[in-house]
Short mmCIF file of C-alpha atoms in Angstrom, two decimals:
data_model
loop_
_atom_site.label_atom_id
_atom_site.label_comp_id
_atom_site.label_asym_id
_atom_site.label_seq_id
_atom_site.Cartn_x
_atom_site.Cartn_y
_atom_site.Cartn_z
CA MET A 20 -36.39 42.68 -44.83
CA GLU A 21 -38.49 43.82 -41.71
CA TRP A 22 -40.80 40.80 -41.71
CA LYS A 23 -37.36 38.83 -41.13
CA THR A 24 -36.14 41.05 -38.42
CA VAL A 25 -39.44 40.33 -36.61
CA ALA A 26 -38.93 36.50 -37.24
CA VAL A 27 -35.75 36.56 -35.99
CA THR A 28 -36.58 38.21 -32.84
CA ILE A 29 -38.99 35.97 -32.29
CA LEU A 30 -36.90 32.98 -32.61
CA VAL A 31 -34.48 34.22 -30.55
CA VAL A 32 -36.59 35.15 -27.59
CA SER A 33 -38.49 31.59 -27.88
CA LEU A 34 -35.21 30.10 -27.93
CA CYS A 35 -34.31 31.67 -24.85
CA PHE A 36 -37.39 30.30 -23.19
CA LEU A 37 -36.64 26.59 -25.07
CA ALA A 38 -33.37 26.71 -23.84
CA ILE A 39 -34.13 26.54 -20.08
CA PRO A 40 -34.81 23.04 -19.80
CA ILE A 41 -32.77 21.87 -22.40
CA ARG A 42 -29.55 22.92 -20.15
CA VAL A 43 -31.04 21.92 -16.89
CA GLY A 44 -31.85 18.41 -17.77
CA PRO A 45 -34.63 16.71 -16.59
CA ASP A 46 -36.61 18.50 -13.58
CA ASN A 47 -35.80 15.76 -10.70
CA ASN A 48 -37.76 18.18 -8.37
CA ASP A 49 -41.21 16.22 -7.45
CA LYS A 50 -39.20 12.68 -7.02
CA ASP A 51 -36.42 14.28 -5.06
CA MET A 52 -39.39 16.25 -2.87
CA LYS A 53 -40.98 12.85 -1.91
CA LEU A 54 -37.44 11.43 -1.09
CA PHE A 55 -36.93 14.39 1.17
CA GLU A 56 -40.75 14.24 2.72
CA ASN A 57 -40.12 10.59 3.77
CA TYR A 58 -36.19 11.13 4.79
CA VAL A 59 -37.46 14.09 7.32
CA ALA A 60 -40.18 11.90 8.98
CA ARG A 61 -37.80 8.63 9.12
CA TYR A 62 -34.97 10.63 10.62
CA ASN A 63 -37.36 13.40 12.78
CA LYS A 64 -35.65 16.05 11.59
CA SER A 65 -36.13 18.69 13.81
CA TYR A 66 -36.76 21.53 10.92
CA ARG A 67 -39.75 19.87 9.52
CA LYS A 68 -41.91 22.73 10.67
CA ASN A 69 -39.32 25.43 9.67
CA PRO A 70 -40.02 25.98 6.24
CA THR A 71 -36.72 27.87 5.44
CA GLU A 72 -34.24 25.42 7.22
CA TYR A 73 -36.66 22.96 5.55
CA SER A 74 -35.60 24.48 2.13
CA ASN A 75 -32.50 24.78 2.78
CA ARG A 76 -32.12 21.38 3.62
CA PHE A 77 -33.76 20.14 0.61
CA GLN A 78 -31.26 21.70 -1.75
CA ARG A 79 -28.51 19.76 0.36
CA PHE A 80 -30.46 17.11 0.11
CA GLN A 81 -30.43 17.15 -3.28
CA ARG A 82 -26.63 17.79 -3.85
CA SER A 83 -26.42 14.03 -1.57
CA LEU A 84 -28.62 12.39 -3.69
CA ARG A 85 -26.53 13.20 -7.09
CA HIS A 86 -23.11 12.54 -5.02
CA ILE A 87 -24.88 9.05 -4.46
CA GLU A 88 -25.47 8.39 -8.19
CA LYS A 89 -22.08 9.19 -8.62
CA MET A 90 -20.48 7.11 -5.91
CA ASN A 91 -22.72 4.00 -6.55
CA GLY A 92 -21.56 4.64 -10.58
CA LEU A 93 -17.96 4.18 -9.72
CA ARG A 94 -18.37 0.72 -8.13
CA SER A 95 -15.92 -2.27 -9.56
CA SER A 96 -17.84 -4.89 -8.43
CA GLN A 97 -20.43 -6.45 -5.72
CA GLU A 98 -18.48 -6.20 -2.86
CA SER A 99 -17.56 -2.71 -3.53
CA ALA A 100 -19.10 0.24 -0.99
CA TYR A 101 -22.06 1.59 -1.90
CA TYR A 102 -23.91 4.53 -0.89
CA GLY A 103 -27.07 5.89 0.23
CA LEU A 104 -29.33 8.12 2.25
CA THR A 105 -28.24 8.67 5.77
CA GLU A 106 -29.13 10.70 9.11
CA PHE A 107 -26.07 12.76 7.63
CA SER A 108 -27.44 13.33 4.09
CA ASP A 109 -28.97 16.73 4.72
CA MET A 110 -25.67 18.16 5.36
CA LEU A 111 -23.00 19.84 3.04
CA GLU A 112 -19.62 18.36 3.34
CA ASP A 113 -18.37 21.05 5.19
CA GLU A 114 -21.00 20.75 7.85
CA PHE A 115 -20.71 17.02 8.06
CA LEU A 116 -16.43 17.64 9.05
CA GLN A 117 -17.11 20.45 11.36
CA GLN A 118 -20.52 19.00 13.41
CA ILE A 119 -19.66 15.41 13.18
CA LEU A 120 -16.40 14.99 12.73
CA SER A 121 -13.01 16.32 14.33
CA SER A 122 -11.21 18.51 12.05
CA ASP A 123 -8.46 19.48 14.27
CA LEU A 124 -7.55 16.02 14.81
CA SER A 125 -4.43 15.66 12.25
CA MET A 126 -3.49 18.87 14.10
CA ARG A 127 -3.67 17.40 17.38
CA GLY A 128 -1.91 13.93 16.08
CA LYS A 129 1.16 15.62 14.92
CA LYS A 130 2.36 16.14 18.54
CA HIS A 131 2.54 12.52 19.04
CA VAL A 132 4.95 11.70 15.93
CA ASN A 133 8.16 12.32 17.98
CA ALA A 134 6.53 10.63 21.33
CA THR A 135 8.78 8.04 23.34
CA TYR A 136 5.49 5.64 22.42
CA HIS A 137 5.49 6.30 18.83
CA CYS A 138 7.33 4.12 16.16
CA GLU A 139 7.29 4.39 12.20
CA HIS A 140 6.94 1.07 11.63
CA ARG A 141 7.54 1.77 7.51
CA LYS A 142 11.47 2.48 8.76
CA ARG A 143 11.87 -1.16 9.80
CA LYS A 144 14.23 -2.61 7.53
CA GLU A 145 13.26 -6.67 8.49
CA ARG A 146 11.42 -7.05 5.90
CA ASN A 147 12.31 -10.79 5.49
CA HIS A 148 11.31 -11.41 8.79
CA LEU A 149 8.28 -9.51 8.89
CA GLU A 150 6.91 -11.33 5.79
CA LYS A 151 7.35 -14.59 7.50
CA ARG A 152 5.60 -13.25 10.53
CA ALA A 153 2.86 -12.25 8.37
CA ALA A 154 2.40 -15.69 7.28
CA GLY A 155 2.21 -17.16 10.35
CA ILE A 156 -0.98 -15.23 11.03
CA PRO A 157 -4.74 -16.34 10.22
CA LEU A 158 -6.26 -15.37 6.71
CA LYS A 159 -9.20 -13.96 8.98
CA VAL A 160 -9.75 -12.70 12.51
CA ASP A 161 -12.64 -11.39 14.05
CA TRP A 162 -12.56 -10.94 17.77
CA ARG A 163 -16.54 -10.47 17.50
CA GLN A 164 -16.62 -14.19 17.45
CA LYS A 165 -14.21 -14.19 20.73
CA GLY A 166 -16.88 -12.37 22.45
CA ILE A 167 -14.80 -9.29 23.35
CA ILE A 168 -16.24 -6.92 21.26
CA SER A 169 -19.09 -4.64 23.24
CA PRO A 170 -22.22 -3.14 21.24
CA VAL A 171 -21.69 -0.52 18.62
CA LYS A 172 -22.69 2.39 20.31
CA SER A 173 -23.84 6.12 19.48
CA GLN A 174 -21.97 9.56 20.28
CA GLY A 175 -24.93 11.67 19.08
CA SER A 176 -23.76 15.17 18.83
CA CYS A 177 -20.88 14.68 21.27
CA GLY A 178 -17.19 15.09 19.34
CA ALA A 179 -15.75 12.32 21.62
CA CYS A 180 -15.20 9.64 19.03
CA TRP A 181 -11.66 9.71 20.70
CA ALA A 182 -12.74 8.64 24.18
CA PHE A 183 -15.62 5.80 22.38
CA SER A 184 -12.64 3.96 20.58
CA THR A 185 -9.92 3.98 22.96
CA VAL A 186 -12.49 2.94 26.07
CA GLU A 187 -13.98 0.45 23.52
CA VAL A 188 -10.59 -0.98 22.98
CA VAL A 189 -9.41 -0.96 27.22
CA GLU A 190 -13.10 -3.14 26.84
CA SER A 191 -11.52 -5.55 24.82
CA MET A 192 -8.40 -5.94 26.12
CA TYR A 193 -9.62 -6.25 29.58
CA ALA A 194 -12.06 -9.37 28.03
CA LEU A 195 -9.45 -10.81 26.12
CA LYS A 196 -7.19 -11.01 29.03
CA ASN A 197 -9.94 -11.92 32.02
CA GLY A 198 -12.59 -13.68 29.65
CA SER A 199 -15.05 -10.92 31.00
CA LEU A 200 -16.50 -8.19 28.84
CA TYR A 201 -17.56 -5.11 30.83
CA LEU A 202 -19.06 -2.01 29.49
CA LEU A 203 -16.94 0.82 30.57
CA SER A 204 -17.69 4.69 31.33
CA VAL A 205 -16.78 6.99 27.71
CA GLN A 206 -18.45 9.72 29.81
CA GLU A 207 -15.49 9.52 32.81
CA MET A 208 -13.20 10.30 29.79
CA ILE A 209 -15.35 13.37 28.82
CA ASP A 210 -15.39 14.90 31.74
CA CYS A 211 -11.90 13.86 33.41
CA ALA A 212 -9.36 13.42 30.74
CA ARG A 213 -6.88 16.35 30.30
CA ASN A 214 -3.84 16.77 28.42
CA SER A 215 -5.21 19.06 25.83
CA ASN A 216 -8.77 17.19 25.26
CA LEU A 217 -12.17 18.94 25.49
CA GLY A 218 -14.50 16.72 26.11
CA CYS A 219 -17.25 16.78 23.45
CA GLU A 220 -15.47 19.46 21.65
CA GLY A 221 -12.21 17.20 20.93
CA GLY A 222 -9.56 15.33 21.98
CA ASP A 223 -7.27 12.11 20.57
CA ILE A 224 -6.92 8.87 21.37
CA CYS A 225 -2.85 8.95 22.02
CA SER A 226 -3.17 12.15 24.45
CA LEU A 227 -6.07 10.47 26.37
CA LEU A 228 -3.89 6.84 26.50
CA ALA A 229 -0.71 9.33 27.75
CA TRP A 230 -3.38 11.10 30.15
CA LEU A 231 -4.69 7.31 31.62
CA LYS A 232 -0.94 5.76 32.05
CA SER A 233 0.67 8.87 33.83
CA THR A 234 -2.36 9.48 36.26
CA LYS A 235 -3.10 5.84 36.76
CA SER A 236 -6.58 6.61 36.41
CA PRO A 237 -9.36 3.76 36.48
CA ILE A 238 -11.87 3.52 34.36
CA LEU A 239 -15.09 2.66 36.02
CA PRO A 240 -18.04 0.77 34.86
CA GLU A 241 -20.67 2.44 32.67
CA SER A 242 -23.35 1.95 35.12
CA ASN A 243 -21.17 3.74 37.68
CA TYR A 244 -20.82 6.78 34.95
CA PRO A 245 -23.32 6.70 32.27
CA PHE A 246 -23.04 8.19 29.19
CA THR A 247 -24.91 11.78 28.92
CA ARG A 248 -23.82 13.06 25.28
CA MET A 249 -22.38 16.48 26.86
CA THR A 250 -19.35 17.96 29.16
CA ASP A 251 -19.60 18.02 32.69
CA THR A 252 -17.90 18.18 36.01
CA CYS A 253 -15.65 15.33 36.26
CA LYS A 254 -17.16 13.26 39.79
CA LEU A 255 -13.75 11.41 40.40
CA LYS A 256 -12.80 12.40 43.65
CA GLY A 257 -9.38 12.28 45.43
CA ALA A 258 -6.63 10.07 44.78
CA THR A 259 -7.51 8.40 41.62
CA ALA A 260 -4.89 6.05 41.05
CA LYS A 261 -5.50 4.41 44.26
CA THR A 262 -9.50 4.00 43.30
CA PRO A 263 -9.86 0.23 41.81
CA GLY A 264 -10.68 0.19 38.35
CA ILE A 265 -9.24 -1.23 35.09
CA LYS A 266 -6.25 1.26 34.14
CA VAL A 267 -3.68 1.63 31.29
CA ILE A 268 -0.28 0.32 31.80
CA ASP A 269 1.30 0.47 28.62
CA PHE A 270 0.59 1.95 24.80
CA THR A 271 1.85 2.77 21.49
CA CYS A 272 0.69 5.10 19.28
CA ASP A 273 2.47 4.40 15.79
CA SER A 274 2.22 4.83 12.00
CA PHE A 275 1.57 1.48 9.69
CA ILE A 276 2.01 3.39 6.83
CA ASP A 277 3.87 1.12 4.07
CA SER A 278 3.57 -1.38 6.87
CA GLU A 279 0.13 -2.88 7.09
CA GLU A 280 0.85 -6.65 7.72
CA GLU A 281 2.46 -5.32 11.09
CA LEU A 282 -0.51 -3.74 11.66
CA LEU A 283 -2.45 -6.95 10.84
CA ILE A 284 0.12 -9.02 12.69
CA THR A 285 -0.75 -6.49 15.55
CA LEU A 286 -4.62 -7.06 15.11
CA ALA A 287 -4.07 -11.00 15.05
CA THR A 288 -1.56 -11.51 18.05
CA HIS A 289 -2.53 -8.58 20.30
CA GLY A 290 -5.91 -7.56 19.89
CA PRO A 291 -8.17 -4.47 18.72
CA VAL A 292 -6.63 -1.53 18.27
CA ALA A 293 -8.21 2.12 18.17
CA ALA A 294 -7.01 4.53 14.83
CA ALA A 295 -7.26 7.76 13.70
CA VAL A 296 -9.19 7.95 10.15
CA ASN A 297 -10.40 9.99 7.50
CA ALA A 298 -14.33 9.60 7.69
CA LEU A 299 -15.06 12.63 5.06
CA SER A 300 -16.39 10.24 2.49
CA TRP A 301 -18.26 8.11 5.02
CA GLN A 302 -21.11 10.65 4.95
CA ASN A 303 -23.48 8.55 2.93
CA TYR A 304 -21.77 5.07 3.74
CA LEU A 305 -24.37 1.95 3.78
CA GLY A 306 -22.06 -0.92 3.12
CA GLY A 307 -19.50 -2.37 1.55
CA ILE A 308 -15.61 -2.14 1.24
CA ILE A 309 -14.28 1.13 0.86
CA GLN A 310 -11.69 0.56 -2.14
CA TYR A 311 -11.18 4.37 -3.60
CA HIS A 312 -11.93 7.79 -2.96
CA CYS A 313 -11.00 8.24 0.45
CA ASP A 314 -8.42 10.54 0.90
CA SER A 315 -5.25 8.70 3.17
CA ALA A 316 -3.45 11.97 4.09
CA PHE A 317 -2.21 12.70 7.47
CA THR A 318 -3.75 16.04 7.35
CA SER A 319 -7.17 14.73 6.71
CA LEU A 320 -7.45 12.98 9.79
CA ASN A 321 -10.88 13.62 11.10
CA HIS A 322 -12.48 10.60 13.12
CA ALA A 323 -11.46 7.56 15.38
CA VAL A 324 -12.52 4.38 15.21
CA GLN A 325 -11.69 0.77 16.82
CA ILE A 326 -10.45 -1.72 14.44
CA ILE A 327 -11.49 -5.13 15.44
CA GLY A 328 -10.17 -7.38 12.88
CA TYR A 329 -9.57 -8.00 9.28
CA ASP A 330 -10.24 -10.86 6.34
CA LYS A 331 -7.81 -11.33 3.89
CA SER A 332 -9.45 -14.58 2.69
CA ASN A 333 -12.02 -12.56 0.92
CA THR A 334 -11.34 -11.31 -3.01
CA ILE A 335 -11.00 -7.57 -1.52
CA PRO A 336 -8.81 -8.14 1.64
CA TYR A 337 -10.43 -5.78 4.07
CA TYR A 338 -10.44 -4.37 7.69
CA ILE A 339 -13.49 -4.80 10.02
CA ILE A 340 -13.91 -1.11 11.59
CA LYS A 341 -16.25 -0.66 14.37
CA ASN A 342 -17.93 2.91 14.22
CA SER A 343 -19.52 5.13 17.15
CA TRP A 344 -22.33 6.31 14.90
CA GLY A 345 -25.13 3.67 16.21
CA ASN A 346 -25.88 0.36 14.69
CA ALA A 347 -28.16 2.08 12.17
CA PHE A 348 -25.19 3.50 10.13
CA GLY A 349 -23.17 1.65 7.76
CA ASP A 350 -23.41 -2.14 8.22
CA ARG A 351 -24.88 -2.39 11.75
CA GLY A 352 -22.69 0.21 12.96
CA TYR A 353 -19.37 -1.08 10.93
CA ILE A 354 -17.47 -0.25 8.02
CA TYR A 355 -14.91 -2.25 5.88
CA ILE A 356 -11.68 -0.78 4.30
CA ALA A 357 -9.78 -2.34 1.78
CA ILE A 358 -6.41 -3.36 3.11
CA GLY A 359 -2.97 -2.74 1.72
CA SER A 360 -3.37 1.38 0.66
CA ASN A 361 -3.66 3.41 3.47
CA LEU A 362 -7.10 3.73 2.79
CA CYS A 363 -8.89 6.44 4.74
CA GLY A 364 -5.56 6.98 6.58
CA ILE A 365 -6.41 4.08 8.53
CA ALA A 366 -2.44 3.30 8.90
CA ASN A 367 -1.56 6.44 10.14
CA GLN A 368 -1.72 6.79 13.58
CA VAL A 369 -2.89 3.41 15.12
CA SER A 370 -2.76 2.45 19.37
CA ALA A 371 -2.66 -0.77 21.24
CA LEU A 372 -2.33 -0.66 24.78
CA ASP A 373 -2.28 -3.20 27.63
CA VAL A 374 -4.43 -3.08 30.68
CA ILE A 375 -4.47 -4.47 34.40
CA TYR A 376 -7.76 -4.17 36.88
CA LYS A 377 -5.91 -2.79 40.13
#
């Protein structure tokens, strides 16, 4: 019986070694490493000569690869959102939230819910009237075609999406009213806007608009106050209310949950708007229409964008979103989100505004 005991022992030990490749499946390291090498070179990552960080980033990169495979496997049509490598694919999700997004945006947003400039459109009871109004707007609105949308910008490592989205809507509304599109200073807002805004460390659309209206502060041309990607001392001097420039004279900070028809009416009849969104699932977004897997809760809001139109004639009706991560991200800087389900929290907090040059 002794030989049987020895044989069983050898078999058990052998199976322990054989079980390793069976459990983890095929080894993707070589293929993944080649992709990572090309990725690091393409995005000129600063850690390329730091072995420790290089190794850590590679592990995070592999997690993104597996997540990309999963997301693309869930696509329901050729128009659905598709995912791939972006400059953020070497980050953990929590790292992406903390470094690129604004993790405190929903907390900031709560203070505006009871403000005089806020309206809960879903509480309106004029449904029949609303449906008639919605039926009268175009099936497709793209304000780029009217020449009132400025080029996509890149906020870099400066957490000022709140300033970019707001200033871009001001640019659009002035162009819509006066026929001339001027690039305005985001940096001025980063350096000068108060009312709890903290420059590159964060802020929110509604607080900025409230500050602009109450102080009558002009927004200067970008050429007069260029973007530096960092918070600096405010360069405005004296009584800013008397300084000529484009000024916000009125604004709203509304909820369109369960009333996205009203949001479409606003886009068609008033113009582009700024909105708070949940962009956590955008980390590896390349294009297509986001239809699923994008949390809509108010508590998940973490980014700000400009909504510049919509398309209801498409098989999957969608919003056209202008982002501030450069034109290499997404679809040349744009993102598309399906209409009707408050995807990515798109209807939670939306701001329209009016401007004047004075």
